[in-house]
Coordinates of C-alpha atoms in Angstrom, one line a residue:
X19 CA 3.8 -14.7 21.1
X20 CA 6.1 -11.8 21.7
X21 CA 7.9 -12.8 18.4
X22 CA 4.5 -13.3 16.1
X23 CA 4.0 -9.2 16.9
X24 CA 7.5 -8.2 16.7
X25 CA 7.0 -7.0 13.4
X26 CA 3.9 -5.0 14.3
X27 CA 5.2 -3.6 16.7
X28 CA 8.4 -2.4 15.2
X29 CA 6.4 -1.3 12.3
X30 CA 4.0 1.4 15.1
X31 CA 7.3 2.9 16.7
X32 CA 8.7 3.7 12.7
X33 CA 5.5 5.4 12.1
X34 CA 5.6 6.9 15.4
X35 CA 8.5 8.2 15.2
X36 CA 8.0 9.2 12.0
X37 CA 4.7 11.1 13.0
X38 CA 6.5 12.8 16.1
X39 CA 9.6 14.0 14.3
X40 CA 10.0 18.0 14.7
X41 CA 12.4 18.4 11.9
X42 CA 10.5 18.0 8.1
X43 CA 13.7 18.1 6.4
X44 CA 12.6 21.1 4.1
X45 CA 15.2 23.8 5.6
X46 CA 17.8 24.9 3.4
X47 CA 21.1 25.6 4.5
X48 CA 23.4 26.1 1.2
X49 CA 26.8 26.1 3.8
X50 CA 25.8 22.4 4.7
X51 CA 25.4 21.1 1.6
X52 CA 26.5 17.2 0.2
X53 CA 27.6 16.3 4.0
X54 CA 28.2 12.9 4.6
X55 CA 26.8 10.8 7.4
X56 CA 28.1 11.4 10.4
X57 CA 26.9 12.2 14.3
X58 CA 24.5 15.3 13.4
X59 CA 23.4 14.5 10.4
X60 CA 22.7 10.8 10.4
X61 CA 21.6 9.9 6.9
X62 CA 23.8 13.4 5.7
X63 CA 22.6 16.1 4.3
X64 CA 21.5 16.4 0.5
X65 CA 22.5 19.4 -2.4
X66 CA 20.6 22.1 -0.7
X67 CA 21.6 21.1 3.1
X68 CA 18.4 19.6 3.8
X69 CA 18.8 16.4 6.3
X70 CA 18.2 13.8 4.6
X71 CA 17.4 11.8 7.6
X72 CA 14.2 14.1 7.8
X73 CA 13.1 14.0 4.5
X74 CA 13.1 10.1 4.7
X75 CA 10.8 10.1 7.8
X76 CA 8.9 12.6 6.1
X77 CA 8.5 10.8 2.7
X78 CA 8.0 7.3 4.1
X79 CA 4.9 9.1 6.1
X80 CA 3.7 10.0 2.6
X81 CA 4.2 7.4 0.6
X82 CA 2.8 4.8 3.9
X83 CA -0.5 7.0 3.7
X84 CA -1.2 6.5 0.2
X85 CA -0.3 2.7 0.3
X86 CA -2.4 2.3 3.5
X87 CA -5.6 4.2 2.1
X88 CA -5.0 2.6 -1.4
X89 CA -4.9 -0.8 0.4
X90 CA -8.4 -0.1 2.2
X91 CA -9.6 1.1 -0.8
X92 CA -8.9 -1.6 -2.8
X93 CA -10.2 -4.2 -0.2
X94 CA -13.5 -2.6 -0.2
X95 CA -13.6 -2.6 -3.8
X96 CA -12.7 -6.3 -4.2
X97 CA -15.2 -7.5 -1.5
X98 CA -18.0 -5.1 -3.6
X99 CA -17.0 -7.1 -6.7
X100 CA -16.9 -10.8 -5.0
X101 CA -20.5 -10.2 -3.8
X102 CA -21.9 -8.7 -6.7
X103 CA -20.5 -11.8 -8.6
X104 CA -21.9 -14.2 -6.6
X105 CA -25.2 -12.8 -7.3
X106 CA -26.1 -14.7 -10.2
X107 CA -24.2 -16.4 -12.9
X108 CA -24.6 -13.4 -15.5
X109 CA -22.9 -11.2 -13.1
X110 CA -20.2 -14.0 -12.1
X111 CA -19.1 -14.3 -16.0
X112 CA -18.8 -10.0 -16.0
X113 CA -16.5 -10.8 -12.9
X114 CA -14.2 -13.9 -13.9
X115 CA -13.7 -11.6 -17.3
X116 CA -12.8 -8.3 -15.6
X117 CA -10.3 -10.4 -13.2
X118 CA -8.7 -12.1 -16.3
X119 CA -8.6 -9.2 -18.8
X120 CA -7.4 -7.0 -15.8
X121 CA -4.7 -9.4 -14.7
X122 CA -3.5 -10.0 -18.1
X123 CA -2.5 -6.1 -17.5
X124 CA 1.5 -5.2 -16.6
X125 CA 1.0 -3.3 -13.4
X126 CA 3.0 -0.4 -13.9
X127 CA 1.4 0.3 -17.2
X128 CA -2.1 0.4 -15.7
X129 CA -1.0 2.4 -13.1
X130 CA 0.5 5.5 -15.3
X131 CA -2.5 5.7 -17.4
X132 CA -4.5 6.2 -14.6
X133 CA -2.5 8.4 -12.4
X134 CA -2.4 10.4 -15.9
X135 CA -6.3 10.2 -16.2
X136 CA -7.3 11.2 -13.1
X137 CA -4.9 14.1 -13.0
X138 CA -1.9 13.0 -10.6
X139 CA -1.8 14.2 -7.1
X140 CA -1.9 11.9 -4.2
X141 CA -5.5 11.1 -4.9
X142 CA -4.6 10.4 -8.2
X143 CA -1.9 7.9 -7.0
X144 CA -4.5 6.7 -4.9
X145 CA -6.8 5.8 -7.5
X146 CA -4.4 4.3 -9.6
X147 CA -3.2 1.9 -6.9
X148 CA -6.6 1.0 -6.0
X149 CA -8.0 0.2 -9.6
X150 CA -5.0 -1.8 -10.3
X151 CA -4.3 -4.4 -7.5
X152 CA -8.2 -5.5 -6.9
X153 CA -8.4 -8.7 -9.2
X154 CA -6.2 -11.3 -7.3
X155 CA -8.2 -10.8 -3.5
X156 CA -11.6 -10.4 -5.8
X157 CA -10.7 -13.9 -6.9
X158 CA -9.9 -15.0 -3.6
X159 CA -13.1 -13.2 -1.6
X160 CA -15.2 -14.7 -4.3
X161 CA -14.2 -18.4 -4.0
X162 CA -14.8 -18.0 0.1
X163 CA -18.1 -17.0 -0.7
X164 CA -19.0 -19.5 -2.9
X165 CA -18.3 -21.9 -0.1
X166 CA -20.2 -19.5 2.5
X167 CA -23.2 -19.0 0.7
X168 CA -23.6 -23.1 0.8
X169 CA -23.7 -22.9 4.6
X170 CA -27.0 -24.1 6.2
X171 CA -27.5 -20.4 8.1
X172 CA -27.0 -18.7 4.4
X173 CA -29.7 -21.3 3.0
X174 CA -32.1 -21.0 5.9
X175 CA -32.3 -17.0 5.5
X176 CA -32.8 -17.2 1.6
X177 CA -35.9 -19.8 2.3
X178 CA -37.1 -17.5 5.4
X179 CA -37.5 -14.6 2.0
X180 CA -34.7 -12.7 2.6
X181 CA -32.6 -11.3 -0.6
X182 CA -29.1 -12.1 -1.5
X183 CA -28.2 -8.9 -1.2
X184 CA -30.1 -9.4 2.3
X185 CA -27.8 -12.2 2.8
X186 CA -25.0 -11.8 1.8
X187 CA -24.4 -8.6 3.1
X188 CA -25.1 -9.5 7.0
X189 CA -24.7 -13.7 7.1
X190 CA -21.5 -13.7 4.4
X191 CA -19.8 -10.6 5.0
X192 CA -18.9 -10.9 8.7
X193 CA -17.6 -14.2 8.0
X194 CA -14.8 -13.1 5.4
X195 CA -13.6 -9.9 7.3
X196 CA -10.5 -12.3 8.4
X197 CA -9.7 -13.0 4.6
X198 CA -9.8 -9.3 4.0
X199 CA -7.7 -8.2 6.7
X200 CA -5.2 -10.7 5.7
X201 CA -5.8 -9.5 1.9
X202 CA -5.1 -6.6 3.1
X203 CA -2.2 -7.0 4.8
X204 CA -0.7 -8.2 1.9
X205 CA -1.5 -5.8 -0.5
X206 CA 0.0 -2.9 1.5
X207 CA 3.9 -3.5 0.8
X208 CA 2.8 -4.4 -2.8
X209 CA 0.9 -0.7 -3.1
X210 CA 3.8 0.9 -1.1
X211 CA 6.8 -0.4 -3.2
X212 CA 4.4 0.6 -6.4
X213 CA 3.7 3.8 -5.1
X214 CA 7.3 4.3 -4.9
X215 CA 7.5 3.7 -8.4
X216 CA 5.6 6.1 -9.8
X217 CA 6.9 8.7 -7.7
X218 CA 10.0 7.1 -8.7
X219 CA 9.1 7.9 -12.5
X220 CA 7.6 11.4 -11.8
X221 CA 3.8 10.4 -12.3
X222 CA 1.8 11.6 -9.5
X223 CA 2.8 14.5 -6.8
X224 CA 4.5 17.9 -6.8
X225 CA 8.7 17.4 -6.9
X226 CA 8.8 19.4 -4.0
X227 CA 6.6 17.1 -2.1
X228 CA 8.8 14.4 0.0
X229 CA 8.1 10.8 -1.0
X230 CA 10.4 7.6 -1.4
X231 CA 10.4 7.3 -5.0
X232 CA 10.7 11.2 -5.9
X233 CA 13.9 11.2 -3.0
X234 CA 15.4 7.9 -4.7
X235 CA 14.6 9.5 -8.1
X236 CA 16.7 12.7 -7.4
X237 CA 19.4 10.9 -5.7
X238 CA 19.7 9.1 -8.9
X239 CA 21.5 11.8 -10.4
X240 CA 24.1 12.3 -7.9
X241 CA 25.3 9.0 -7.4
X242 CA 28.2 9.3 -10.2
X243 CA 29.6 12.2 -8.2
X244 CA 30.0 10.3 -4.8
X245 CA 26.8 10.8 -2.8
X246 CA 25.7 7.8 -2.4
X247 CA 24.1 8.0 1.2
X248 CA 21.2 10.0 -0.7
X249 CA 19.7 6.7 -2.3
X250 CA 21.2 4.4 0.2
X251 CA 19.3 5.3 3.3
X252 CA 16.2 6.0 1.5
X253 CA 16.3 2.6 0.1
X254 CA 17.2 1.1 3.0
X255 CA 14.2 2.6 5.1
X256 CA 12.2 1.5 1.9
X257 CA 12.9 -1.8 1.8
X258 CA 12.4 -2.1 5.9
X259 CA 9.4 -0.9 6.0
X260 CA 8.1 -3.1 3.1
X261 CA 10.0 -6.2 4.9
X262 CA 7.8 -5.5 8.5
X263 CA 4.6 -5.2 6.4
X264 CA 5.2 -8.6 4.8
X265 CA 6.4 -9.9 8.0
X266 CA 3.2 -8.6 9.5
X267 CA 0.9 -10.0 6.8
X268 CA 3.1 -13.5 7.2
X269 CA 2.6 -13.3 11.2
X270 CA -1.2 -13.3 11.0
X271 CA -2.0 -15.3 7.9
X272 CA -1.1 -18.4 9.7

């Protein structure tokens, strides 16, 4: 049991500590500059003496916030769209061909032109992440419905006069939260590492604004002269975080 929410819990005590650390990692201090790791500074300190070590916690709180709300976001999208195509067969056609046209779609690309639309910004990121990882749990939420909606209950309140909406809104719905939470689950690492990636390639948020792509993505250009604890950690706490999140989604798909 303890092992199944190891991950979980592990996962709460990074954002907690993440939440609860004094230090955002935004002071300047131009005599501590390009410090290596050591007993102070723990991840070291970056070209302007800022601790690196805060600015990770700090970023990872960003960029964990956008993938979390982008994940909801999409979830609620996707179970919109797998009711609304399960209405009637006209509708289920628009649905199939806006899953396959949009997964046909490189990811990335999708998301740049939207950030780009919508204006950037963390709601822009938002948006982008959201209107770009729906099709795949749409497909899935749609399927379980189509087996729910044979159930006898789901029959029995269409013949008592009831609409689908009706219907599928209070006897359906309930019965695929599981599915969504799982779905959901999933979709975070996938919208955190992507997040990551357009911060990584400058789409989205002000440069002074701490996330895990825009930290890797200025590190980038200090690795050739020997500071390589500015990408590593960062990474590191990256690639962590999106391991637990998996891990979690793993634990509780099962």
């Amino acid at each position: 049991m303890l092992k199944k929410h190891l991950p979980l819990l592990l996962f709460c005590i990074l954002i907690l500590i993440s939440m609860t650390w004094q230090n955002n990692g935004e002071t300047i201090n131009l005599f501590n500059r390009n410090i290596a790791p050591n007993s102070l500074d723990w991840f070291g300190t970056d070209w302007l003496g800022r601790d690196v070590f805060s600015r990770t916690l700090k970023a990872l709180l960003f960029s964990l916030a956008m993938g979390g709300i982008s994940s909801v976001l999409c979830t609620i999208l996707s179970l919109c769209l797998a009711l609304i195509g399960n209405i009637n067969s006209t509708l289920n056609n628009i649905i199939n061909l806006l899953v396959d046209v949009w997964s046909s779609l490189p990811h990335i690309l999708v998301m740049i032109v939207l950030s780009v639309l919508v204006g950037g910004g963390f709601e822009g990121l938002v948006i982008a992440i959201t209107l770009s990882h729906w099709p795949k749990l749409t497909r899935l939420l749609k399927v379980e419905i189509e087996q729910l909606r044979k159930k006898p209950y789901v029959l029995h309140s269409l013949s008592f006069g009831h609409s689908k909406v009706h219907t599928y809104v209070v006897h359906i719905t309930p019965h695929v939260l599981p599915q969504m939470l799982i779905g959901m689950l999933l979709l975070y690492p996938q919208a955190l590492v992507h997040g990551a990636g357009l911060t990584f390639l400058g789409f989205g948020i002000d440069p002074s604004t701490p996330s895990m792509g825009g930290m890797l993505s200025e590190a980038s250009q200090y690795l050739l002269s020997g500071q390589w604890w500015l990408a590593l950690f960062p990474g590191m706490v990256l690639v962590i975080s999106s391991l637990l999140l998996i891990s979690i989604g793993k634990s509780y798909e099962r």
